[in-house]
XYZ file of C-alpha atoms in Angstrom:
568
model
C 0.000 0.000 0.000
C 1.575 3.678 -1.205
C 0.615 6.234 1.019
C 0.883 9.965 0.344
C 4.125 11.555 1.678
C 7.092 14.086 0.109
C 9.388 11.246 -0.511
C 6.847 8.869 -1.482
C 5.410 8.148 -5.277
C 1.987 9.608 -4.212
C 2.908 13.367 -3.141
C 0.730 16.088 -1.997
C -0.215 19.106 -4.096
C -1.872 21.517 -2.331
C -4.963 22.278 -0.270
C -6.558 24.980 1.122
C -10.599 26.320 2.341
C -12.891 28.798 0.796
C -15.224 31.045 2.611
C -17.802 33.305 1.438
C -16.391 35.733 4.350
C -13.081 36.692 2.630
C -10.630 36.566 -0.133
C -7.744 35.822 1.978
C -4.792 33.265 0.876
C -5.883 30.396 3.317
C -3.204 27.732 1.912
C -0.744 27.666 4.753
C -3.399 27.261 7.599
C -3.394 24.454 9.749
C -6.905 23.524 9.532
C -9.830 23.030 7.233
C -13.167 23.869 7.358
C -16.280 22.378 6.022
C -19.537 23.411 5.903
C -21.104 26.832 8.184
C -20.398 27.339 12.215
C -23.422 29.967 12.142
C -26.525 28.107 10.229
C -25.034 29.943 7.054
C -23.747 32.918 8.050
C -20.655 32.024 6.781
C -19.799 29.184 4.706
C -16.754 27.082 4.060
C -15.559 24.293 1.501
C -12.086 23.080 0.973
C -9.990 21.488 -1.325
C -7.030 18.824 -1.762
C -5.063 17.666 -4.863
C -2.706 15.100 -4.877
C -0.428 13.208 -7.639
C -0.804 10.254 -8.691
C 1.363 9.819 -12.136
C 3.972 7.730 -10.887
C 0.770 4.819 -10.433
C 0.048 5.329 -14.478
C -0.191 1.775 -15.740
C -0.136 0.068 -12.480
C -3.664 -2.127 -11.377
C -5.124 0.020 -8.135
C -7.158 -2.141 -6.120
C -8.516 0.154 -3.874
C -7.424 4.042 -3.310
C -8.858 5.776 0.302
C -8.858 9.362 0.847
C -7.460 9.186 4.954
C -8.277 12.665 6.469
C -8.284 13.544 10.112
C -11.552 15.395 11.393
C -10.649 16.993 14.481
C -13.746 18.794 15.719
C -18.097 18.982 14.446
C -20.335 21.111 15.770
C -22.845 17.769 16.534
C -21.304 14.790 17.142
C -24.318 12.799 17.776
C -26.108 13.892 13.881
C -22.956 11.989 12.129
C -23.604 14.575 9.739
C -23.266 14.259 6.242
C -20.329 15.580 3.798
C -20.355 15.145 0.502
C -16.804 14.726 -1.542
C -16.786 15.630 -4.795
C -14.093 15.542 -8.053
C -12.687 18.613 -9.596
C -13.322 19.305 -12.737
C -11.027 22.682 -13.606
C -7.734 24.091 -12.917
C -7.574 25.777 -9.374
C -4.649 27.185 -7.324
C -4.446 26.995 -3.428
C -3.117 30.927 -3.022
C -5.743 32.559 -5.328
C -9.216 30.454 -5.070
C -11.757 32.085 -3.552
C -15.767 31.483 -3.340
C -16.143 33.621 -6.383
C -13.606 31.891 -8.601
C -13.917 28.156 -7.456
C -14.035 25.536 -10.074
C -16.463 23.437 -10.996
C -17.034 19.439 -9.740
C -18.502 15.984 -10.705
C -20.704 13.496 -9.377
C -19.777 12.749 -5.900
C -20.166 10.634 -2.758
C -21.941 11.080 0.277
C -20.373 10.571 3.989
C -21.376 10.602 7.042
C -19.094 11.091 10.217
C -17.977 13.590 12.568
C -15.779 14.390 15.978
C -14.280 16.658 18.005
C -17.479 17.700 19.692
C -16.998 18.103 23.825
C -19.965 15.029 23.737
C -17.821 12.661 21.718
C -14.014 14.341 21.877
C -11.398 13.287 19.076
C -8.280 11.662 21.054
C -5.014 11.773 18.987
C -2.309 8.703 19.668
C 1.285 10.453 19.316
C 2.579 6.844 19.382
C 0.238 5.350 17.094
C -1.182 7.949 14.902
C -3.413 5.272 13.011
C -5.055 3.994 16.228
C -6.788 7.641 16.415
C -10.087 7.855 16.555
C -10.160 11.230 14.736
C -8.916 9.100 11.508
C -11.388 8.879 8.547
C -11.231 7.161 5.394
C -13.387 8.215 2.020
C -13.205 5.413 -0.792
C -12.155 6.949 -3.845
C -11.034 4.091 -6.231
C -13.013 5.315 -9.189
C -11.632 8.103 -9.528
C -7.577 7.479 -8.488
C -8.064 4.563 -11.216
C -9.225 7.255 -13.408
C -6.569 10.573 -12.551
C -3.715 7.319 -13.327
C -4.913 5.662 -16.345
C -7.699 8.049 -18.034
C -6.439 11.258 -20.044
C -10.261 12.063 -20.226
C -10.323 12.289 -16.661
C -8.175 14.792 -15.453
C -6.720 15.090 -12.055
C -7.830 18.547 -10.291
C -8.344 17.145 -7.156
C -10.979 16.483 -4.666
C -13.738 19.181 -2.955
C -14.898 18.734 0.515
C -18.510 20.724 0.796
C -21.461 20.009 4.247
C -24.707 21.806 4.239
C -24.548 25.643 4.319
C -27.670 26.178 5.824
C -27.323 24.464 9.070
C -24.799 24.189 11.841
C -25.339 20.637 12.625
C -22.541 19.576 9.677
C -19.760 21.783 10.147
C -16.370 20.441 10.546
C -12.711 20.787 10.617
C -9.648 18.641 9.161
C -6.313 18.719 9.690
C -4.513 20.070 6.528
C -1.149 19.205 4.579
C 0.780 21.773 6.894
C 1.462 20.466 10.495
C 1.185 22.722 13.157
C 3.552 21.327 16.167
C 1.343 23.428 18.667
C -1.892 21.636 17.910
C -2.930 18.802 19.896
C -3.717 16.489 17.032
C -2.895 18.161 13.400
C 0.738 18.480 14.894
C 1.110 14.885 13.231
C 1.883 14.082 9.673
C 0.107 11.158 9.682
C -3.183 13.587 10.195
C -2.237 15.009 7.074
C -4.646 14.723 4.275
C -3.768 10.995 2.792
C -4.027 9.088 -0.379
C -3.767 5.167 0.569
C -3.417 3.279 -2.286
C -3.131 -0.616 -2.729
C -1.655 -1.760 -6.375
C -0.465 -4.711 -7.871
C -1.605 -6.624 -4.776
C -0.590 -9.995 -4.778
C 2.923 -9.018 -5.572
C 5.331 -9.638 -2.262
C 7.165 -5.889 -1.904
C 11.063 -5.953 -0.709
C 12.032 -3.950 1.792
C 15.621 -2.183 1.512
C 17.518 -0.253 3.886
C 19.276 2.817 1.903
C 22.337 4.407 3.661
C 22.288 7.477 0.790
C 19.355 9.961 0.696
C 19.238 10.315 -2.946
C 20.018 12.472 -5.762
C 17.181 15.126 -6.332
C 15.461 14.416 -2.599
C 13.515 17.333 -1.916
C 15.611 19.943 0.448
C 12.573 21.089 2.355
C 10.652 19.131 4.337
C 11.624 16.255 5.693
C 15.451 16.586 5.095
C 16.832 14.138 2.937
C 18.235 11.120 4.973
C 19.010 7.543 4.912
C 15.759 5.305 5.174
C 14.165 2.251 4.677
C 12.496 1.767 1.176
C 9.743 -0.158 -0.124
C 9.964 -1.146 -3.189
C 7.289 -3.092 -6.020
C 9.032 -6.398 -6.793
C 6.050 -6.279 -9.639
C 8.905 -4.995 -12.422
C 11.836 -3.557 -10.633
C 12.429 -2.398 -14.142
C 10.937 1.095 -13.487
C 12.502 1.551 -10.615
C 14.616 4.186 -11.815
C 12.053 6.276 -12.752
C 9.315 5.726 -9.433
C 11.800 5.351 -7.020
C 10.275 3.391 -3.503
C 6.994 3.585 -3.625
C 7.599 4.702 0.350
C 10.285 5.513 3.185
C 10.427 5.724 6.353
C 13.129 6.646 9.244
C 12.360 6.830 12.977
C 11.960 10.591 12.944
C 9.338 13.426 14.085
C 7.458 13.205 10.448
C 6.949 9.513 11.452
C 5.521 10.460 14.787
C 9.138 8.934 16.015
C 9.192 11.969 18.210
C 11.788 11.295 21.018
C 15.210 12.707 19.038
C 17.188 9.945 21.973
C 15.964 7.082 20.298
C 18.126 7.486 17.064
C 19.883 10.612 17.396
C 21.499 12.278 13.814
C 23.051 9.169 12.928
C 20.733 6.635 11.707
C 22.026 4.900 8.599
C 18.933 2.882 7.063
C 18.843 -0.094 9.190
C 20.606 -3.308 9.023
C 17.672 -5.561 9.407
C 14.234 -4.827 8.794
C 11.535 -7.658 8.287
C 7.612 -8.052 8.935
C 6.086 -9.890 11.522
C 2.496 -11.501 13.227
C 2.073 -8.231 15.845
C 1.593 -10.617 18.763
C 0.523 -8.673 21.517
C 0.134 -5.615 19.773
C -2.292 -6.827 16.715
C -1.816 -6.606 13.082
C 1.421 -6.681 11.554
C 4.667 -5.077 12.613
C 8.051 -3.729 11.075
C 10.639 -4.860 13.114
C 13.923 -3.056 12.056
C 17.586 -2.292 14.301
C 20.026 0.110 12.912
C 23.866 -0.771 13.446
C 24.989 3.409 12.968
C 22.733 4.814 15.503
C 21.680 1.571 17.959
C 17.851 1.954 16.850
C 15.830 -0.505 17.490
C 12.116 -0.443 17.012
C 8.530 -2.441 16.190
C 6.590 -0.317 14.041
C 2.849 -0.123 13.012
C 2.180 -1.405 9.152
C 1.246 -0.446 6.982
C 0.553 2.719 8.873
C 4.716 3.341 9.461
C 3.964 6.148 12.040
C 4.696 6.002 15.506
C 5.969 2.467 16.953
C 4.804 0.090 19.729
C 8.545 -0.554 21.364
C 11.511 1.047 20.920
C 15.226 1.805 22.560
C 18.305 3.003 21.286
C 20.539 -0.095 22.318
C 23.533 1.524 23.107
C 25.763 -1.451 21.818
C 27.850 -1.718 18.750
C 27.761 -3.639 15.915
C 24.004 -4.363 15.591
C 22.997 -6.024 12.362
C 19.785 -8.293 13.274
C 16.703 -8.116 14.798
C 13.397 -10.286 15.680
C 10.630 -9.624 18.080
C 8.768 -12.924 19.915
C 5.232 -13.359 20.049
C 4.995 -11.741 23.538
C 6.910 -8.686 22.738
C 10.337 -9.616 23.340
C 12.872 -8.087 20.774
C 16.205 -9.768 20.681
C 19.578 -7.825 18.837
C 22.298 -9.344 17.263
C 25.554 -7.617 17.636
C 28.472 -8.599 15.638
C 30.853 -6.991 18.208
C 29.729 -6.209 21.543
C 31.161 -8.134 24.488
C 28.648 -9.664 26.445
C 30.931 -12.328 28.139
C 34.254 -14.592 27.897
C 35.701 -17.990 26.440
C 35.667 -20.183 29.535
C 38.760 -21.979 28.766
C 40.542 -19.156 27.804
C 38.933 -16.535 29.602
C 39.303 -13.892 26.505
C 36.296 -11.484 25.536
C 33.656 -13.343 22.932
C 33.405 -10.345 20.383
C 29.674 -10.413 19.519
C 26.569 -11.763 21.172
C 22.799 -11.484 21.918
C 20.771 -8.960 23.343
C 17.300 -9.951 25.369
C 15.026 -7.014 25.768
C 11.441 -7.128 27.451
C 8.388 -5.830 25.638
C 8.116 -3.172 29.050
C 11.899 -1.799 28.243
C 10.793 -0.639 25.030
C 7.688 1.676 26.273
C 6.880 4.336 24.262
C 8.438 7.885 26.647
C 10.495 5.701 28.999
C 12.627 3.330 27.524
C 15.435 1.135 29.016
C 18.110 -0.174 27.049
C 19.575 -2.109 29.888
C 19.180 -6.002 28.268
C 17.252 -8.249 30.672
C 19.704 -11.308 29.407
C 23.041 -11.247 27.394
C 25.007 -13.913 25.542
C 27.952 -14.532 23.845
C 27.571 -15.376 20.155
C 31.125 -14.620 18.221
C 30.035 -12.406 15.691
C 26.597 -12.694 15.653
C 24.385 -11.299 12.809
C 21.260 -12.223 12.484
C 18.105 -13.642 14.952
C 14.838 -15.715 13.650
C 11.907 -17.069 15.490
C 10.729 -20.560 15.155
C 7.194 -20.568 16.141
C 6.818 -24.298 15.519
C 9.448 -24.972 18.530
C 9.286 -21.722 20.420
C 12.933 -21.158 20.111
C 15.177 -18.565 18.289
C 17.860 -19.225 15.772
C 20.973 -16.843 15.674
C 24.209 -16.857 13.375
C 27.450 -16.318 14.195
C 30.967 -16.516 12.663
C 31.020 -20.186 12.542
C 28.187 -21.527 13.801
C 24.564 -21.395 13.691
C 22.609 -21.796 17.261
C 18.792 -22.731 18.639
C 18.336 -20.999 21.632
C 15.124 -22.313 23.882
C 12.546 -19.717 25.127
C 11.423 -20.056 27.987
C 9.974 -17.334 30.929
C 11.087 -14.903 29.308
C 14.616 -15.956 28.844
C 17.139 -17.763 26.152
C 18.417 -21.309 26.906
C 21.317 -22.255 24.300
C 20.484 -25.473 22.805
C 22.021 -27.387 20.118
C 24.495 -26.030 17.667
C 25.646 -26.786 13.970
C 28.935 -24.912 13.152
C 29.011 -24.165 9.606
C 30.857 -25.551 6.846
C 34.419 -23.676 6.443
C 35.090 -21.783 3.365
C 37.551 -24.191 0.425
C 40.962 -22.500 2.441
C 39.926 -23.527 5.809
C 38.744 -19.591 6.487
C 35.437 -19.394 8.894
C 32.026 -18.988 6.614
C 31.487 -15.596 8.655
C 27.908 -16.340 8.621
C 25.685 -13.041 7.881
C 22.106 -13.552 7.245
C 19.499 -16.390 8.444
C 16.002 -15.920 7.155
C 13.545 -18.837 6.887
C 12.557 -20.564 3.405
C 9.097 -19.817 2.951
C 6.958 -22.863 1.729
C 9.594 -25.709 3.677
C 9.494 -24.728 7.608
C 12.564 -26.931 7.729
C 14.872 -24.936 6.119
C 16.415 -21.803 6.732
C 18.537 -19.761 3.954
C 21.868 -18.991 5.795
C 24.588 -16.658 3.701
C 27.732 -16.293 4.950
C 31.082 -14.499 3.565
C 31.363 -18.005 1.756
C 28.438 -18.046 0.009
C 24.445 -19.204 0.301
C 23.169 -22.355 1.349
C 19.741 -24.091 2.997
C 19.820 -25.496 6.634
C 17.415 -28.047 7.556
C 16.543 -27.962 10.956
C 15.860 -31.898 10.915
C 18.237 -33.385 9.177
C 16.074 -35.884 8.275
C 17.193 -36.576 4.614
C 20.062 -36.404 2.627
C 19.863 -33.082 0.713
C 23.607 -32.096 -0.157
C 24.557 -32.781 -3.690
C 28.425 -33.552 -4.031
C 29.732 -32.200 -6.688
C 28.697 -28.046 -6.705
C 31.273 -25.459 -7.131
C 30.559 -23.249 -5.072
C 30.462 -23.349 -1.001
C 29.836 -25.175 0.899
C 32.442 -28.010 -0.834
C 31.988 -31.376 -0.043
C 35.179 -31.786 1.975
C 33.837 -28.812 4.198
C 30.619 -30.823 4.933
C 32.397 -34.012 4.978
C 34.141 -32.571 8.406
C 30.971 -32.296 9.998
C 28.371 -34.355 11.556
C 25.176 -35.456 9.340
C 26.508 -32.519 7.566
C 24.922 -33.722 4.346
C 21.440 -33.805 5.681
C 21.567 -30.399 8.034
C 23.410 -28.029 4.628
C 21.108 -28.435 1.295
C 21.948 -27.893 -2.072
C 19.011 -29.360 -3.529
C 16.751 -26.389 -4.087
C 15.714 -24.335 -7.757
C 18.058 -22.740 -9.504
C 20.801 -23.478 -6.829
C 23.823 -22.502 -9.622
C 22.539 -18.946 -10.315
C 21.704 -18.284 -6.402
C 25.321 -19.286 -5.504
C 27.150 -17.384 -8.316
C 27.951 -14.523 -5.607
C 29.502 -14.565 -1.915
C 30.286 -12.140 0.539
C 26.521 -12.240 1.161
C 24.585 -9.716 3.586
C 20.845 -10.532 2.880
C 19.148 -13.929 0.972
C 15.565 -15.110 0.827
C 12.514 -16.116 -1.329
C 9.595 -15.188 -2.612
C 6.432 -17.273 -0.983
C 3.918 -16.055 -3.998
C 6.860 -16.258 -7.341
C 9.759 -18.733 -5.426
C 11.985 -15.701 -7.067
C 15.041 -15.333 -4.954
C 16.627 -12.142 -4.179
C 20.203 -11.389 -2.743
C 22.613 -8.499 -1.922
C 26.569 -8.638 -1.686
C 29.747 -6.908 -1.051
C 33.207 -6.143 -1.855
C 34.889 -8.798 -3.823
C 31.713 -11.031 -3.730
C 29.861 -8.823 -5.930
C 31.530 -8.779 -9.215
C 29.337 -5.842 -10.518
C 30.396 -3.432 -8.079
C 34.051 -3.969 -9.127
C 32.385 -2.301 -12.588
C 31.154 0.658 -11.106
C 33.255 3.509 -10.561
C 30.744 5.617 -8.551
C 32.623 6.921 -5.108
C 29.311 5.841 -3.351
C 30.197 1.827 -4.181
C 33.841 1.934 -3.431
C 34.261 3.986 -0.771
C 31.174 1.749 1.031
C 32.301 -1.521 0.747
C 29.848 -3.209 2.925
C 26.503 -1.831 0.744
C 25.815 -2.365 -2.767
C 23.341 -0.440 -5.038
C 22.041 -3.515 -6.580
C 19.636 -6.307 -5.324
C 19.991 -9.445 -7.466
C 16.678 -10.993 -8.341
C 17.024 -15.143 -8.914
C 14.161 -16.820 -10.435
C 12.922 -20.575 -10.080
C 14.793 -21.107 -13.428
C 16.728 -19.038 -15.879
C 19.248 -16.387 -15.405
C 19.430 -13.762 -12.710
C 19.112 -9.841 -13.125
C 20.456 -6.933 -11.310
C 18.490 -4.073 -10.245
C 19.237 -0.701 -9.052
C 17.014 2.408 -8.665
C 20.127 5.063 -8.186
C 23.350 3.958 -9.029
C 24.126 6.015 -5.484
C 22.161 3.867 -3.424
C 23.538 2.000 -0.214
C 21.824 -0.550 0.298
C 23.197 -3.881 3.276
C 20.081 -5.514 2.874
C 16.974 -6.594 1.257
C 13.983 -8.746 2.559
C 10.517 -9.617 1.334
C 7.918 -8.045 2.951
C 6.434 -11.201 4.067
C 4.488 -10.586 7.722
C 4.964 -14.730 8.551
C 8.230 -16.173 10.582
C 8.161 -19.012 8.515
């Protein structure tokens, strides 16, 4: 789903009121009215535009006008409004009553808050739970302003009755005011939510590079996380993300502690069941700033849980049923070798769902382990245990009142010289809740949790090589080979990110450094100078050859993960 937003493909226009009262310029206001206060004395109307050419071509599914009515003059009427298409040109610093434009057939609505009787009450931590939010359907006509030349896009009209007080209302408008109690949010804002090409599994990329050509104004141009339509990354370059987000005050992310100037895009960002909180959740960590957070989606404003670790290294994240969120950090010390007594660079994280309260957060972690350069953290809901990966070994921790019990362990196959893998990413294999993908600074491979079949084919090229597994117990039934299109997903290594595709079994992959061949080609300071992120995402299908895709040639990206709300 795109929603409206300055950095988003859907962008805001203008919008402004009318009133038969005055002339006056009314476009930077705060607030719009609808309707008359003084059984019509004085009447108002007001108007939005938004664009939508960036959707031209693409199948909308459904397109909702979200608007935020903040106050009615009789709450108990659930008056009506009527919303109506524009039909002619119109400006937001010179329409007045006399010179409005004309409109089509419209819609009736009926709705209304903000009266003392039935008071609006915003959520500055979850904007969408508000109950001053509204949503108009307006398919018909989105479809139409995208696809239909003979319908031209001049925006929408919001008109009440004018003769009676009983249907007058306010809205928030597309300019914030940070001393309001509610349109202080830009999730208030006037919206366009628009689902398209549904049934296509987005990918979620975290971009340490703003952009060339971000807009300078409002928000400032920073790092974020992208979505992006897997549809045809093909047009990429021209639509860009079809959203961002970064835990800032546009976002309702509103305590500056949290993630400070530094954030860098996130290391690990991936959709989950919201357990305790309902609906579905972003869970995302952020190695440059120590963010951590579970975030409302689709709504991406505001966030259930949140901290700003405080530990280096951070590259994974995952949050348990019950709320707890557990970090993977490549680095930090959380404890030593016992026969040696030396620190354990890396290690595990436990946080409760209480230390991540929205306004009083603790970053102190409930439990800490040693994990040698741990990277990445899945749940397994079908044992109630959590996976991690480290340098050389792959771990199933048991969960259990609240805390991790280390279980078994499988190291992992050493690279052809006898080097560690340097495992990196662990994300489940959707459609076989026995495997996991697992990439590593060797390559990519399936791990089957069971074991229960031989699934290693001898003779590949690539790691893991058969003498590797050879060394290690049932080692050709725990490390698969024997999955689609296994010689084009293993043609890179130095992997940071692998996984699949549940609805098109397309595979998609990022790399660095040496292990990416294609970034030796490109001479842009941006790829050299960042060795760890790549512009490109590699998309694998079932069969057939691989592509590389790119919106910016600039673009940082560590990671990329389909936007799949499931742990396995």
């Amino acid at each position: 789903m795109a929603q409206t937003g300055p950095r988003n493909i859907i962008k805001r226009l203008q919008d402004t009121y009318i009133t038969n009262a005055d002339t006056a310029d009314h476009s930077q206001g705060h607030i719009l009215h609808v309707g008359t206060p003084d059984n019509g004395t004085t009447k108002y109307r007001s108007f939005m535009r938004f664009d939508v050419s960036k959707l031209r071509g693409a199948p909308i599914a459904k397109a909702t006008l979200r608007v935020y009515n903040s106050f009615v003059s009789d709450c108990g009427a659930k008056a009506w409004m009527g919303v109506y298409p524009v039909t002619q040109p119109w400006d937001q610093s010179t329409i007045t009553w006399a010179n409005q434009p004309t409109v089509g057939a419209g819609k009736g609505t009926w709705f209304g808050l903000g009266h003392p009787d039935c008071p609006d009450i915003p959520d500055k931590y979850n904007p969408a739970a508000s109950n001053g939010i509204q949503r108009i359907d307006v398919t018909d006509w989105v479809k139409a302003w995208a696809n239909d030349s003979s319908f031209p896009n001049y925006g929408i009209r919001f008109s009440a009755q004018e003769d009676v007080s009983t249907g007058y209302k306010d809205f928030c408008s597309m300019n914030p005011l940070s001393s309001d109690y509610a349109c202080n949010a830009a999730y208030n804002t006037p919206t366009l939510e628009v689902e398209f090409n549904t049934g296509s599994t987005p990918v979620i990329s975290g971009n340490a590079y703003p952009g060339k050509g971000e807009p300078t104004d409002y928000p400032t141009p920073h790092a974020t996380v992208d979505f992006l339509d897997s549809t045809n990354p093909g047009v990429w370059p021209a639509s860009g993300p079809y959203m961002r987000w970064l835990p800032d005050t546009y976002h309702s992310v509103l305590d500056p502690t949290l993630k400070g100037d530094s954030w860098g895009g996130g290391t690990s960002h991936k959709l989950r069941p919201g357990g305790t909180y309902g609906g579905t959740v972003m869970v995302t960590a952020d190695r440059a700033s120590g963010f951590v957070g579970v975030i409302p989606y689709p709504a991406l404003a505001g966030y259930h849980w949140a901290i700003n670790a405080g530990i280096t290294g951070i590259h994974g994240v995952e949050m348990l049923p019950d709320g707890t969120v557990v970090a993977a950090s490549a680095d930090h010390v959380f404890g030593q070798d016992k026969n040696t007594g030396k620190n354990i660079p890396g290690g595990l994280a436990v946080y409760s769902k209480a230390q991540g309260t929205p306004g009083n957060w603790n970053a102190t972690p409930v439990q800490g382990i040693p994990l040698d350069g741990a990277h990445e953290v899945v749940y397994d809901p079908g044992t109630h245990s959590l996976w991690a990966i480290g340098t050389d070994v792959l771990v199933r921790y048991d969960y259990t009142g609240g805390r991790l019990v280390p279980g078994d362990s499988w190291p992992l196959p050493k690279q052809a010289g006898g080097a560690p893998a340097y495992g990196h990413e662990l994300t489940p294999v959707y459609g076989n809740s026995d495997r996991f993908w697992v990439g590593t600074n060797g390559g990519i491979v399936q791990f089957s949790k069971s074991g229960a079949v031989d699934c290693y084919d001898d003779t590949p090229d690539t790691w893991p090589v058969p003498a590797k597994v050879a060394d290690l117990p049932g080692g050709d039934k725990h490390w698969c080979t024997n999955y689609a299109n296994r010689a084009e997903v293993t043609q890179r290594n130095m992997i940071k990110s692998v996984g699949n595709d549940p609805v098109t079994g397309r595979v998609i992959s990022t790399c660095s450094q040496a292990g990416c061949p294609e970034m030796q080609t490109n001479d842009l300071p941006g790829e050299q100078a960042n060795g760890w992120d790549t512009s490109f995402i590699r998309f694998i299908p079932t069969s057939g050859s691989m592509t590389l895709q790119q919106a910016d040639p600039y673009d940082r990206r560590y990671k990329a993960t389909w936007a799949v709300p499931a742990y396995q």
